[in-house]
């Protein structure tokens, strides 16, 4: 059996198109343009790539993009001062501080300084608590994207057994809460879990965000299960040859042994082109929603997002 591919690239493109139309309508009817402020402290190369991509897609959706690039030695006081300004700026509806922050900055403190209604990452304690208690709140982008992908397969998630591998604050924990809110039976596993293959074999749904290339093997997967791969790992790919400087070329792989897994799973997300594109699409959804809420306007209906 070959699994159905859940095409995140195509779904993200549809979501971005819907957001773009809603943004145009918001402008035409209310004269409001959603604005997203992204703050990058330091120059971590991976973060640079994400921030550039976020800015580009924000503008393509017709929103305003405000980028703040601060030096690696920025003090907590300076960063908090910027957040305070953005909190009260009526042109800014979403604020995202790219993580990880340099070690001298306390990310919990910084994130909790963002106004909860502008916290488009959904990382503020208020939003975390509200999602955790099943209330409407801003949902973290990657888990939101995963839920949209699962909605492609299951009209109703009730009663499904779901295993989340990885318990980060950004993906694993919120993913577990969202699946629980959807009435799944949820297991959240992590580095100290001793029987993950066994737990996986019991599960209708596996969501893996472990950062370990090829961790999930075909024989962990219950035949017909849905596998959502959040991993994005760059690994050497000698089969692709060598770069001009003599070093081996690399490729992106997920946390699932994809080629073998797709023969057992019922549905699976590829890497690249799976969860990755959904994350920024959901950031745009969150920014649009935040803008509507801040202006006391109803949220547009967005594809079950
Ligand atoms: N670093 C890695 N993923 C994320 C994310 O979703 N949001 C922020 N702010 N930083 C990240």
PDB file of C-alpha atoms and ligand atoms in Angstrom:
ATOM      1  CA  UNK A   1       0.000   0.000   0.000  1.00  0.00           C
ATOM      2  CA  UNK A   2       1.208   3.514  -0.719  1.00  0.00           C
ATOM      3  CA  UNK A   3      -0.025   6.229   1.610  1.00  0.00           C
ATOM      4  CA  UNK A   4      -1.995   9.271   0.562  1.00  0.00           C
ATOM      5  CA  UNK A   5       0.349  12.279   0.536  1.00  0.00           C
ATOM      6  CA  UNK A   6      -0.894  15.256   2.525  1.00  0.00           C
ATOM      7  CA  UNK A   7       0.384  18.090   0.371  1.00  0.00           C
ATOM      8  CA  UNK A   8       1.269  20.942   2.742  1.00  0.00           C
ATOM      9  CA  UNK A   9       2.606  23.082  -0.055  1.00  0.00           C
ATOM     10  CA  UNK A  10      -0.723  23.048  -1.890  1.00  0.00           C
ATOM     11  CA  UNK A  11      -2.816  23.434   1.272  1.00  0.00           C
ATOM     12  CA  UNK A  12      -0.651  26.338   2.501  1.00  0.00           C
ATOM     13  CA  UNK A  13      -1.035  28.043  -0.853  1.00  0.00           C
ATOM     14  CA  UNK A  14      -4.829  27.740  -0.615  1.00  0.00           C
ATOM     15  CA  UNK A  15      -4.777  29.117   2.951  1.00  0.00           C
ATOM     16  CA  UNK A  16      -2.574  32.054   1.887  1.00  0.00           C
ATOM     17  CA  UNK A  17      -4.986  32.797  -0.979  1.00  0.00           C
ATOM     18  CA  UNK A  18      -7.946  32.821   1.427  1.00  0.00           C
ATOM     19  CA  UNK A  19      -6.069  35.121   3.824  1.00  0.00           C
ATOM     20  CA  UNK A  20      -5.141  37.440   0.973  1.00  0.00           C
ATOM     21  CA  UNK A  21      -8.785  37.734  -0.132  1.00  0.00           C
ATOM     22  CA  UNK A  22      -9.915  38.407   3.443  1.00  0.00           C
ATOM     23  CA  UNK A  23      -7.189  41.054   3.880  1.00  0.00           C
ATOM     24  CA  UNK A  24      -8.336  42.792   0.670  1.00  0.00           C
ATOM     25  CA  UNK A  25     -11.924  42.759   1.954  1.00  0.00           C
ATOM     26  CA  UNK A  26     -10.855  44.155   5.337  1.00  0.00           C
ATOM     27  CA  UNK A  27      -9.072  47.007   3.583  1.00  0.00           C
ATOM     28  CA  UNK A  28     -11.949  47.737   1.209  1.00  0.00           C
ATOM     29  CA  UNK A  29     -14.715  47.600   3.835  1.00  0.00           C
ATOM     30  CA  UNK A  30     -12.966  48.967   6.912  1.00  0.00           C
ATOM     31  CA  UNK A  31      -9.776  50.685   5.694  1.00  0.00           C
ATOM     32  CA  UNK A  32      -7.703  48.410   7.966  1.00  0.00           C
ATOM     33  CA  UNK A  33      -4.471  46.671   6.940  1.00  0.00           C
ATOM     34  CA  UNK A  34      -3.240  43.909   9.270  1.00  0.00           C
ATOM     35  CA  UNK A  35       0.353  44.450  10.399  1.00  0.00           C
ATOM     36  CA  UNK A  36       2.861  41.886  11.666  1.00  0.00           C
ATOM     37  CA  UNK A  37       6.007  42.874  13.566  1.00  0.00           C
ATOM     38  CA  UNK A  38       8.808  40.317  13.612  1.00  0.00           C
ATOM     39  CA  UNK A  39      11.724  40.808  16.003  1.00  0.00           C
ATOM     40  CA  UNK A  40      15.023  39.036  15.436  1.00  0.00           C
ATOM     41  CA  UNK A  41      17.790  39.378  18.013  1.00  0.00           C
ATOM     42  CA  UNK A  42      21.205  38.353  16.683  1.00  0.00           C
ATOM     43  CA  UNK A  43      21.918  36.682  13.362  1.00  0.00           C
ATOM     44  CA  UNK A  44      21.305  32.948  13.730  1.00  0.00           C
ATOM     45  CA  UNK A  45      21.351  31.789  10.065  1.00  0.00           C
ATOM     46  CA  UNK A  46      18.275  29.518  10.342  1.00  0.00           C
ATOM     47  CA  UNK A  47      16.312  32.289  12.101  1.00  0.00           C
ATOM     48  CA  UNK A  48      17.377  34.768   9.377  1.00  0.00           C
ATOM     49  CA  UNK A  49      15.893  32.457   6.728  1.00  0.00           C
ATOM     50  CA  UNK A  50      12.592  32.076   8.627  1.00  0.00           C
ATOM     51  CA  UNK A  51      12.286  35.807   9.319  1.00  0.00           C
ATOM     52  CA  UNK A  52      12.920  36.698   5.658  1.00  0.00           C
ATOM     53  CA  UNK A  53      10.326  34.168   4.547  1.00  0.00           C
ATOM     54  CA  UNK A  54       7.765  35.445   7.087  1.00  0.00           C
ATOM     55  CA  UNK A  55       8.268  39.052   5.896  1.00  0.00           C
ATOM     56  CA  UNK A  56       7.922  38.077   2.230  1.00  0.00           C
ATOM     57  CA  UNK A  57       4.742  36.055   2.728  1.00  0.00           C
ATOM     58  CA  UNK A  58       3.201  38.743   4.965  1.00  0.00           C
ATOM     59  CA  UNK A  59       3.634  41.310   2.184  1.00  0.00           C
ATOM     60  CA  UNK A  60       2.350  38.884  -0.461  1.00  0.00           C
ATOM     61  CA  UNK A  61      -0.837  38.469   1.611  1.00  0.00           C
ATOM     62  CA  UNK A  62      -1.354  42.246   1.430  1.00  0.00           C
ATOM     63  CA  UNK A  63      -0.419  42.874   5.076  1.00  0.00           C
ATOM     64  CA  UNK A  64       2.142  45.294   6.491  1.00  0.00           C
ATOM     65  CA  UNK A  65       5.401  43.712   7.593  1.00  0.00           C
ATOM     66  CA  UNK A  66       7.574  45.425  10.200  1.00  0.00           C
ATOM     67  CA  UNK A  67      10.963  43.834  10.804  1.00  0.00           C
ATOM     68  CA  UNK A  68      13.193  44.669  13.758  1.00  0.00           C
ATOM     69  CA  UNK A  69      16.716  43.278  13.607  1.00  0.00           C
ATOM     70  CA  UNK A  70      18.508  43.863  16.883  1.00  0.00           C
ATOM     71  CA  UNK A  71      22.150  43.174  17.695  1.00  0.00           C
ATOM     72  CA  UNK A  72      23.049  40.000  19.563  1.00  0.00           C
ATOM     73  CA  UNK A  73      24.007  42.028  22.683  1.00  0.00           C
ATOM     74  CA  UNK A  74      20.653  43.819  22.943  1.00  0.00           C
ATOM     75  CA  UNK A  75      19.699  44.213  26.615  1.00  0.00           C
ATOM     76  CA  UNK A  76      16.480  42.871  28.098  1.00  0.00           C
ATOM     77  CA  UNK A  77      15.459  46.456  28.857  1.00  0.00           C
ATOM     78  CA  UNK A  78      15.853  47.503  25.202  1.00  0.00           C
ATOM     79  CA  UNK A  79      13.914  44.478  23.937  1.00  0.00           C
ATOM     80  CA  UNK A  80      11.133  45.000  26.486  1.00  0.00           C
ATOM     81  CA  UNK A  81      10.996  48.676  25.479  1.00  0.00           C
ATOM     82  CA  UNK A  82      10.469  47.695  21.826  1.00  0.00           C
ATOM     83  CA  UNK A  83       7.739  45.192  22.754  1.00  0.00           C
ATOM     84  CA  UNK A  84       5.983  47.817  24.867  1.00  0.00           C
ATOM     85  CA  UNK A  85       5.998  50.196  21.869  1.00  0.00           C
ATOM     86  CA  UNK A  86       4.652  47.490  19.545  1.00  0.00           C
ATOM     87  CA  UNK A  87       1.965  46.566  22.095  1.00  0.00           C
ATOM     88  CA  UNK A  88       0.521  50.073  21.869  1.00  0.00           C
ATOM     89  CA  UNK A  89       1.107  50.688  18.150  1.00  0.00           C
ATOM     90  CA  UNK A  90      -2.310  50.584  16.426  1.00  0.00           C
ATOM     91  CA  UNK A  91      -0.698  49.605  13.101  1.00  0.00           C
ATOM     92  CA  UNK A  92       0.726  46.420  14.655  1.00  0.00           C
ATOM     93  CA  UNK A  93      -1.723  43.551  15.209  1.00  0.00           C
ATOM     94  CA  UNK A  94       0.734  40.694  15.570  1.00  0.00           C
ATOM     95  CA  UNK A  95       4.108  40.520  17.336  1.00  0.00           C
ATOM     96  CA  UNK A  96       6.505  37.619  16.908  1.00  0.00           C
ATOM     97  CA  UNK A  97       9.869  37.422  18.658  1.00  0.00           C
ATOM     98  CA  UNK A  98      11.926  34.826  16.809  1.00  0.00           C
ATOM     99  CA  UNK A  99      13.254  32.061  19.059  1.00  0.00           C
ATOM    100  CA  UNK A 100      15.735  31.012  20.241  1.00  0.00           C
ATOM    101  CA  UNK A 101      16.862  34.259  21.868  1.00  0.00           C
ATOM    102  CA  UNK A 102      20.509  34.771  22.867  1.00  0.00           C
ATOM    103  CA  UNK A 103      21.235  33.117  26.231  1.00  0.00           C
ATOM    104  CA  UNK A 104      21.330  36.372  28.264  1.00  0.00           C
ATOM    105  CA  UNK A 105      17.664  37.052  27.444  1.00  0.00           C
ATOM    106  CA  UNK A 106      14.861  35.330  29.342  1.00  0.00           C
ATOM    107  CA  UNK A 107      12.483  34.121  26.619  1.00  0.00           C
ATOM    108  CA  UNK A 108       9.590  33.430  29.058  1.00  0.00           C
ATOM    109  CA  UNK A 109       9.752  36.999  30.340  1.00  0.00           C
ATOM    110  CA  UNK A 110      10.017  38.428  26.828  1.00  0.00           C
ATOM    111  CA  UNK A 111       7.126  36.376  25.421  1.00  0.00           C
ATOM    112  CA  UNK A 112       4.900  37.211  28.369  1.00  0.00           C
ATOM    113  CA  UNK A 113       5.590  40.911  27.755  1.00  0.00           C
ATOM    114  CA  UNK A 114       3.756  40.672  24.405  1.00  0.00           C
ATOM    115  CA  UNK A 115       0.082  41.658  24.652  1.00  0.00           C
ATOM    116  CA  UNK A 116      -1.822  38.329  24.575  1.00  0.00           C
ATOM    117  CA  UNK A 117      -4.109  39.631  21.808  1.00  0.00           C
ATOM    118  CA  UNK A 118      -1.042  40.371  19.635  1.00  0.00           C
ATOM    119  CA  UNK A 119       0.802  37.144  20.501  1.00  0.00           C
ATOM    120  CA  UNK A 120       0.425  35.532  17.058  1.00  0.00           C
ATOM    121  CA  UNK A 121       2.767  32.703  18.076  1.00  0.00           C
ATOM    122  CA  UNK A 122       0.301  31.675  20.805  1.00  0.00           C
ATOM    123  CA  UNK A 123       3.188  31.321  23.283  1.00  0.00           C
ATOM    124  CA  UNK A 124       1.971  33.786  25.963  1.00  0.00           C
ATOM    125  CA  UNK A 125       0.936  32.064  29.180  1.00  0.00           C
ATOM    126  CA  UNK A 126      -2.601  33.430  28.779  1.00  0.00           C
ATOM    127  CA  UNK A 127      -3.004  31.861  25.330  1.00  0.00           C
ATOM    128  CA  UNK A 128      -1.340  28.613  26.443  1.00  0.00           C
ATOM    129  CA  UNK A 129      -3.719  28.405  29.410  1.00  0.00           C
ATOM    130  CA  UNK A 130      -6.777  29.202  27.338  1.00  0.00           C
ATOM    131  CA  UNK A 131      -5.950  26.594  24.675  1.00  0.00           C
ATOM    132  CA  UNK A 132      -5.196  24.152  27.489  1.00  0.00           C
ATOM    133  CA  UNK A 133      -8.679  24.679  28.915  1.00  0.00           C
ATOM    134  CA  UNK A 134     -10.394  24.450  25.517  1.00  0.00           C
ATOM    135  CA  UNK A 135     -11.144  28.171  25.197  1.00  0.00           C
ATOM    136  CA  UNK A 136     -10.841  30.228  22.014  1.00  0.00           C
ATOM    137  CA  UNK A 137      -7.358  31.701  21.917  1.00  0.00           C
ATOM    138  CA  UNK A 138      -4.408  32.170  19.611  1.00  0.00           C
ATOM    139  CA  UNK A 139      -3.105  28.708  18.707  1.00  0.00           C
ATOM    140  CA  UNK A 140       0.627  28.143  17.938  1.00  0.00           C
ATOM    141  CA  UNK A 141       1.236  28.085  14.187  1.00  0.00           C
ATOM    142  CA  UNK A 142       2.837  24.672  13.634  1.00  0.00           C
ATOM    143  CA  UNK A 143       0.274  22.680  15.672  1.00  0.00           C
ATOM    144  CA  UNK A 144      -2.498  24.683  14.011  1.00  0.00           C
ATOM    145  CA  UNK A 145      -1.088  23.688  10.624  1.00  0.00           C
ATOM    146  CA  UNK A 146      -0.905  20.034  11.729  1.00  0.00           C
ATOM    147  CA  UNK A 147      -4.570  20.137  12.799  1.00  0.00           C
ATOM    148  CA  UNK A 148      -5.530  21.546   9.401  1.00  0.00           C
ATOM    149  CA  UNK A 149      -3.654  18.714   7.714  1.00  0.00           C
ATOM    150  CA  UNK A 150      -5.376  16.146   9.934  1.00  0.00           C
ATOM    151  CA  UNK A 151      -8.726  17.710   8.983  1.00  0.00           C
ATOM    152  CA  UNK A 152      -7.938  16.701   5.379  1.00  0.00           C
ATOM    153  CA  UNK A 153      -8.013  13.070   6.466  1.00  0.00           C
ATOM    154  CA  UNK A 154     -10.491  12.969   9.348  1.00  0.00           C
ATOM    155  CA  UNK A 155     -13.759  14.931   9.312  1.00  0.00           C
ATOM    156  CA  UNK A 156     -13.994  13.977  12.987  1.00  0.00           C
ATOM    157  CA  UNK A 157     -11.040  13.169  15.235  1.00  0.00           C
ATOM    158  CA  UNK A 158     -13.103  11.966  18.184  1.00  0.00           C
ATOM    159  CA  UNK A 159     -11.929   8.699  19.640  1.00  0.00           C
ATOM    160  CA  UNK A 160      -8.718   8.451  17.596  1.00  0.00           C
ATOM    161  CA  UNK A 161      -5.600   7.423  19.470  1.00  0.00           C
ATOM    162  CA  UNK A 162      -2.850   9.978  18.853  1.00  0.00           C
ATOM    163  CA  UNK A 163       0.822   9.824  19.747  1.00  0.00           C
ATOM    164  CA  UNK A 164       2.863  13.020  19.833  1.00  0.00           C
ATOM    165  CA  UNK A 165       6.615  12.446  19.845  1.00  0.00           C
ATOM    166  CA  UNK A 166       8.451  15.413  21.373  1.00  0.00           C
ATOM    167  CA  UNK A 167       7.183  17.725  24.130  1.00  0.00           C
ATOM    168  CA  UNK A 168       8.514  21.157  23.200  1.00  0.00           C
ATOM    169  CA  UNK A 169       6.538  24.254  24.151  1.00  0.00           C
ATOM    170  CA  UNK A 170       6.394  25.246  20.464  1.00  0.00           C
ATOM    171  CA  UNK A 171       5.023  22.005  18.984  1.00  0.00           C
ATOM    172  CA  UNK A 172       4.618  18.889  21.147  1.00  0.00           C
ATOM    173  CA  UNK A 173       2.759  20.295  24.157  1.00  0.00           C
ATOM    174  CA  UNK A 174       0.300  22.488  22.218  1.00  0.00           C
ATOM    175  CA  UNK A 175      -0.212  19.657  19.706  1.00  0.00           C
ATOM    176  CA  UNK A 176      -1.172  17.334  22.544  1.00  0.00           C
ATOM    177  CA  UNK A 177      -3.632  19.907  23.921  1.00  0.00           C
ATOM    178  CA  UNK A 178      -5.280  20.484  20.526  1.00  0.00           C
ATOM    179  CA  UNK A 179      -5.692  16.755  19.917  1.00  0.00           C
ATOM    180  CA  UNK A 180      -7.168  16.394  23.386  1.00  0.00           C
ATOM    181  CA  UNK A 181      -9.551  19.309  22.708  1.00  0.00           C
ATOM    182  CA  UNK A 182     -10.637  17.357  19.605  1.00  0.00           C
ATOM    183  CA  UNK A 183     -11.457  14.393  21.874  1.00  0.00           C
ATOM    184  CA  UNK A 184      -8.560  12.187  20.780  1.00  0.00           C
ATOM    185  CA  UNK A 185      -6.963   9.806  23.240  1.00  0.00           C
ATOM    186  CA  UNK A 186      -3.542  11.435  23.480  1.00  0.00           C
ATOM    187  CA  UNK A 187      -0.098  10.267  24.487  1.00  0.00           C
ATOM    188  CA  UNK A 188       2.725  12.823  24.537  1.00  0.00           C
ATOM    189  CA  UNK A 189       6.099  11.064  24.526  1.00  0.00           C
ATOM    190  CA  UNK A 190       9.595  12.501  24.860  1.00  0.00           C
ATOM    191  CA  UNK A 191      13.263  11.686  25.419  1.00  0.00           C
ATOM    192  CA  UNK A 192      12.572   9.879  28.690  1.00  0.00           C
ATOM    193  CA  UNK A 193       9.796   7.697  27.255  1.00  0.00           C
ATOM    194  CA  UNK A 194      10.956   4.099  27.104  1.00  0.00           C
ATOM    195  CA  UNK A 195       8.418   2.432  24.817  1.00  0.00           C
ATOM    196  CA  UNK A 196       7.754   4.810  21.924  1.00  0.00           C
ATOM    197  CA  UNK A 197       7.671   2.129  19.159  1.00  0.00           C
ATOM    198  CA  UNK A 198       5.056   0.215  21.144  1.00  0.00           C
ATOM    199  CA  UNK A 199       2.979   3.367  21.754  1.00  0.00           C
ATOM    200  CA  UNK A 200       3.256   4.244  18.064  1.00  0.00           C
ATOM    201  CA  UNK A 201       1.916   0.842  16.970  1.00  0.00           C
ATOM    202  CA  UNK A 202      -1.248   1.513  19.018  1.00  0.00           C
ATOM    203  CA  UNK A 203      -1.850   4.898  17.415  1.00  0.00           C
ATOM    204  CA  UNK A 204      -4.165   6.020  14.604  1.00  0.00           C
ATOM    205  CA  UNK A 205      -2.228   9.284  14.388  1.00  0.00           C
ATOM    206  CA  UNK A 206       1.471   9.961  14.935  1.00  0.00           C
ATOM    207  CA  UNK A 207       2.774  13.537  15.087  1.00  0.00           C
ATOM    208  CA  UNK A 208       6.538  13.622  15.391  1.00  0.00           C
ATOM    209  CA  UNK A 209       8.551  16.722  16.297  1.00  0.00           C
ATOM    210  CA  UNK A 210      11.748  15.277  17.723  1.00  0.00           C
ATOM    211  CA  UNK A 211      14.467  16.692  15.456  1.00  0.00           C
ATOM    212  CA  UNK A 212      15.899  13.212  14.882  1.00  0.00           C
ATOM    213  CA  UNK A 213      16.252  12.267  11.197  1.00  0.00           C
ATOM    214  CA  UNK A 214      14.409   9.046  10.305  1.00  0.00           C
ATOM    215  CA  UNK A 215      13.397   8.342  13.926  1.00  0.00           C
ATOM    216  CA  UNK A 216       9.983   6.854  13.098  1.00  0.00           C
ATOM    217  CA  UNK A 217      10.460   3.514  11.353  1.00  0.00           C
ATOM    218  CA  UNK A 218       7.948   1.725   9.135  1.00  0.00           C
ATOM    219  CA  UNK A 219       7.482  -1.041  11.714  1.00  0.00           C
ATOM    220  CA  UNK A 220       6.399   1.536  14.325  1.00  0.00           C
ATOM    221  CA  UNK A 221       3.376   2.458  12.220  1.00  0.00           C
ATOM    222  CA  UNK A 222      -0.023   0.823  12.510  1.00  0.00           C
ATOM    223  CA  UNK A 223      -1.142  -0.030   8.946  1.00  0.00           C
ATOM    224  CA  UNK A 224      -3.364   2.780   7.652  1.00  0.00           C
ATOM    225  CA  UNK A 225      -2.326   5.302  10.338  1.00  0.00           C
ATOM    226  CA  UNK A 226      -1.767   8.990   9.593  1.00  0.00           C
ATOM    227  CA  UNK A 227       1.777  10.283  10.083  1.00  0.00           C
ATOM    228  CA  UNK A 228       2.492  14.006  10.442  1.00  0.00           C
ATOM    229  CA  UNK A 229       6.202  14.778  10.252  1.00  0.00           C
ATOM    230  CA  UNK A 230       7.196  18.115  11.798  1.00  0.00           C
ATOM    231  CA  UNK A 231      10.943  17.416  11.608  1.00  0.00           C
ATOM    232  CA  UNK A 232      13.169  19.506   9.354  1.00  0.00           C
ATOM    233  CA  UNK A 233      16.703  18.127   9.454  1.00  0.00           C
ATOM    234  CA  UNK A 234      19.569  18.918   7.107  1.00  0.00           C
ATOM    235  CA  UNK A 235      21.669  15.803   6.496  1.00  0.00           C
ATOM    236  CA  UNK A 236      24.623  14.968   4.209  1.00  0.00           C
ATOM    237  CA  UNK A 237      23.473  13.601   0.836  1.00  0.00           C
ATOM    238  CA  UNK A 238      26.495  12.126  -0.977  1.00  0.00           C
ATOM    239  CA  UNK A 239      24.090  10.844  -3.650  1.00  0.00           C
ATOM    240  CA  UNK A 240      23.635  14.516  -4.665  1.00  0.00           C
ATOM    241  CA  UNK A 241      27.382  14.983  -5.199  1.00  0.00           C
ATOM    242  CA  UNK A 242      29.729  17.649  -3.861  1.00  0.00           C
ATOM    243  CA  UNK A 243      29.731  21.437  -3.653  1.00  0.00           C
ATOM    244  CA  UNK A 244      32.431  23.575  -5.305  1.00  0.00           C
ATOM    245  CA  UNK A 245      34.307  23.742  -1.987  1.00  0.00           C
ATOM    246  CA  UNK A 246      34.543  19.925  -1.913  1.00  0.00           C
ATOM    247  CA  UNK A 247      32.053  19.428   0.920  1.00  0.00           C
ATOM    248  CA  UNK A 248      29.232  16.969   0.463  1.00  0.00           C
ATOM    249  CA  UNK A 249      25.821  18.338  -0.588  1.00  0.00           C
ATOM    250  CA  UNK A 250      22.976  18.185   1.909  1.00  0.00           C
ATOM    251  CA  UNK A 251      19.226  17.589   1.777  1.00  0.00           C
ATOM    252  CA  UNK A 252      16.225  18.152   4.058  1.00  0.00           C
ATOM    253  CA  UNK A 253      14.652  15.135   5.710  1.00  0.00           C
ATOM    254  CA  UNK A 254      12.006  14.741   8.381  1.00  0.00           C
ATOM    255  CA  UNK A 255      11.815  12.657  11.554  1.00  0.00           C
ATOM    256  CA  UNK A 256      10.177   9.773   9.656  1.00  0.00           C
ATOM    257  CA  UNK A 257      11.864   7.119   7.510  1.00  0.00           C
ATOM    258  CA  UNK A 258       9.617   8.352   4.719  1.00  0.00           C
ATOM    259  CA  UNK A 259      10.259   5.868   1.887  1.00  0.00           C
ATOM    260  CA  UNK A 260       9.535   2.845   4.066  1.00  0.00           C
ATOM    261  CA  UNK A 261       6.811   4.529   6.161  1.00  0.00           C
ATOM    262  CA  UNK A 262       4.704   5.512   3.148  1.00  0.00           C
ATOM    263  CA  UNK A 263       4.244   1.826   2.367  1.00  0.00           C
ATOM    264  CA  UNK A 264       2.546   1.233   5.722  1.00  0.00           C
ATOM    265  CA  UNK A 265       0.800   4.505   6.603  1.00  0.00           C
ATOM    266  CA  UNK A 266      -2.614   5.462   5.242  1.00  0.00           C
ATOM    267  CA  UNK A 267      -1.631   9.126   4.922  1.00  0.00           C
ATOM    268  CA  UNK A 268       1.671  10.915   5.432  1.00  0.00           C
ATOM    269  CA  UNK A 269       3.209  14.377   5.118  1.00  0.00           C
ATOM    270  CA  UNK A 270       6.401  14.756   3.069  1.00  0.00           C
ATOM    271  CA  UNK A 271       9.490  16.766   4.042  1.00  0.00           C
ATOM    272  CA  UNK A 272       9.976  19.240   2.463  1.00  0.00           C
ATOM    273  CA  UNK A 273       6.517  20.353   1.339  1.00  0.00           C
ATOM    274  CA  UNK A 274       4.528  19.097   4.322  1.00  0.00           C
ATOM    275  CA  UNK A 275       4.151  20.826   7.682  1.00  0.00           C
ATOM    276  CA  UNK A 276       6.827  23.492   6.932  1.00  0.00           C
ATOM    277  CA  UNK A 277       4.765  25.659   4.546  1.00  0.00           C
ATOM    278  CA  UNK A 278       1.725  25.370   6.833  1.00  0.00           C
ATOM    279  CA  UNK A 279       3.508  27.107   9.727  1.00  0.00           C
ATOM    280  CA  UNK A 280       3.859  30.477   8.004  1.00  0.00           C
ATOM    281  CA  UNK A 281       0.407  30.163   6.399  1.00  0.00           C
ATOM    282  CA  UNK A 282      -1.015  29.773   9.933  1.00  0.00           C
ATOM    283  CA  UNK A 283       1.005  32.766  11.117  1.00  0.00           C
ATOM    284  CA  UNK A 284      -0.826  34.824   8.488  1.00  0.00           C
ATOM    285  CA  UNK A 285      -4.154  33.351   9.660  1.00  0.00           C
ATOM    286  CA  UNK A 286      -3.294  34.257  13.275  1.00  0.00           C
ATOM    287  CA  UNK A 287      -2.283  37.794  12.288  1.00  0.00           C
ATOM    288  CA  UNK A 288      -5.525  38.325  10.370  1.00  0.00           C
ATOM    289  CA  UNK A 289      -7.551  36.946  13.309  1.00  0.00           C
ATOM    290  CA  UNK A 290      -5.669  39.157  15.784  1.00  0.00           C
ATOM    291  CA  UNK A 291      -6.359  42.192  13.604  1.00  0.00           C
ATOM    292  CA  UNK A 292     -10.080  41.401  13.470  1.00  0.00           C
ATOM    293  CA  UNK A 293     -10.260  40.825  17.224  1.00  0.00           C
ATOM    294  CA  UNK A 294      -8.364  44.018  18.046  1.00  0.00           C
ATOM    295  CA  UNK A 295     -10.793  45.951  15.845  1.00  0.00           C
ATOM    296  CA  UNK A 296     -13.870  44.179  17.275  1.00  0.00           C
ATOM    297  CA  UNK A 297     -14.670  42.701  13.867  1.00  0.00           C
ATOM    298  CA  UNK A 298     -15.863  39.132  13.303  1.00  0.00           C
ATOM    299  CA  UNK A 299     -13.146  36.751  12.168  1.00  0.00           C
ATOM    300  CA  UNK A 300     -13.444  35.574   8.577  1.00  0.00           C
ATOM    301  CA  UNK A 301     -14.075  31.857   8.196  1.00  0.00           C
ATOM    302  CA  UNK A 302     -10.809  30.342   6.993  1.00  0.00           C
ATOM    303  CA  UNK A 303     -10.892  26.791   5.719  1.00  0.00           C
ATOM    304  CA  UNK A 304     -11.366  25.166   9.098  1.00  0.00           C
ATOM    305  CA  UNK A 305      -8.119  26.839  10.261  1.00  0.00           C
TER     306      UNK A 305
HETATM  307  N1  LIG B   1      11.613  29.327  16.335  1.00  0.00           N
HETATM  308  C1  LIG B   1      11.289  28.111  15.787  1.00  0.00           C
HETATM  309  N2  LIG B   1       9.957  28.028  15.570  1.00  0.00           N
HETATM  310  C2  LIG B   1       9.432  29.201  15.971  1.00  0.00           C
HETATM  311  C3  LIG B   1       8.103  29.703  15.993  1.00  0.00           C
HETATM  312  O1  LIG B   1       7.124  29.045  15.605  1.00  0.00           O
HETATM  313  N3  LIG B   1       7.972  30.973  16.497  1.00  0.00           N
HETATM  314  C4  LIG B   1       9.025  31.698  16.947  1.00  0.00           C
HETATM  315  N4  LIG B   1       8.783  32.927  17.440  1.00  0.00           N
HETATM  316  N5  LIG B   1      10.268  31.251  16.948  1.00  0.00           N
HETATM  317  C5  LIG B   1      10.464  30.012  16.450  1.00  0.00           C
END
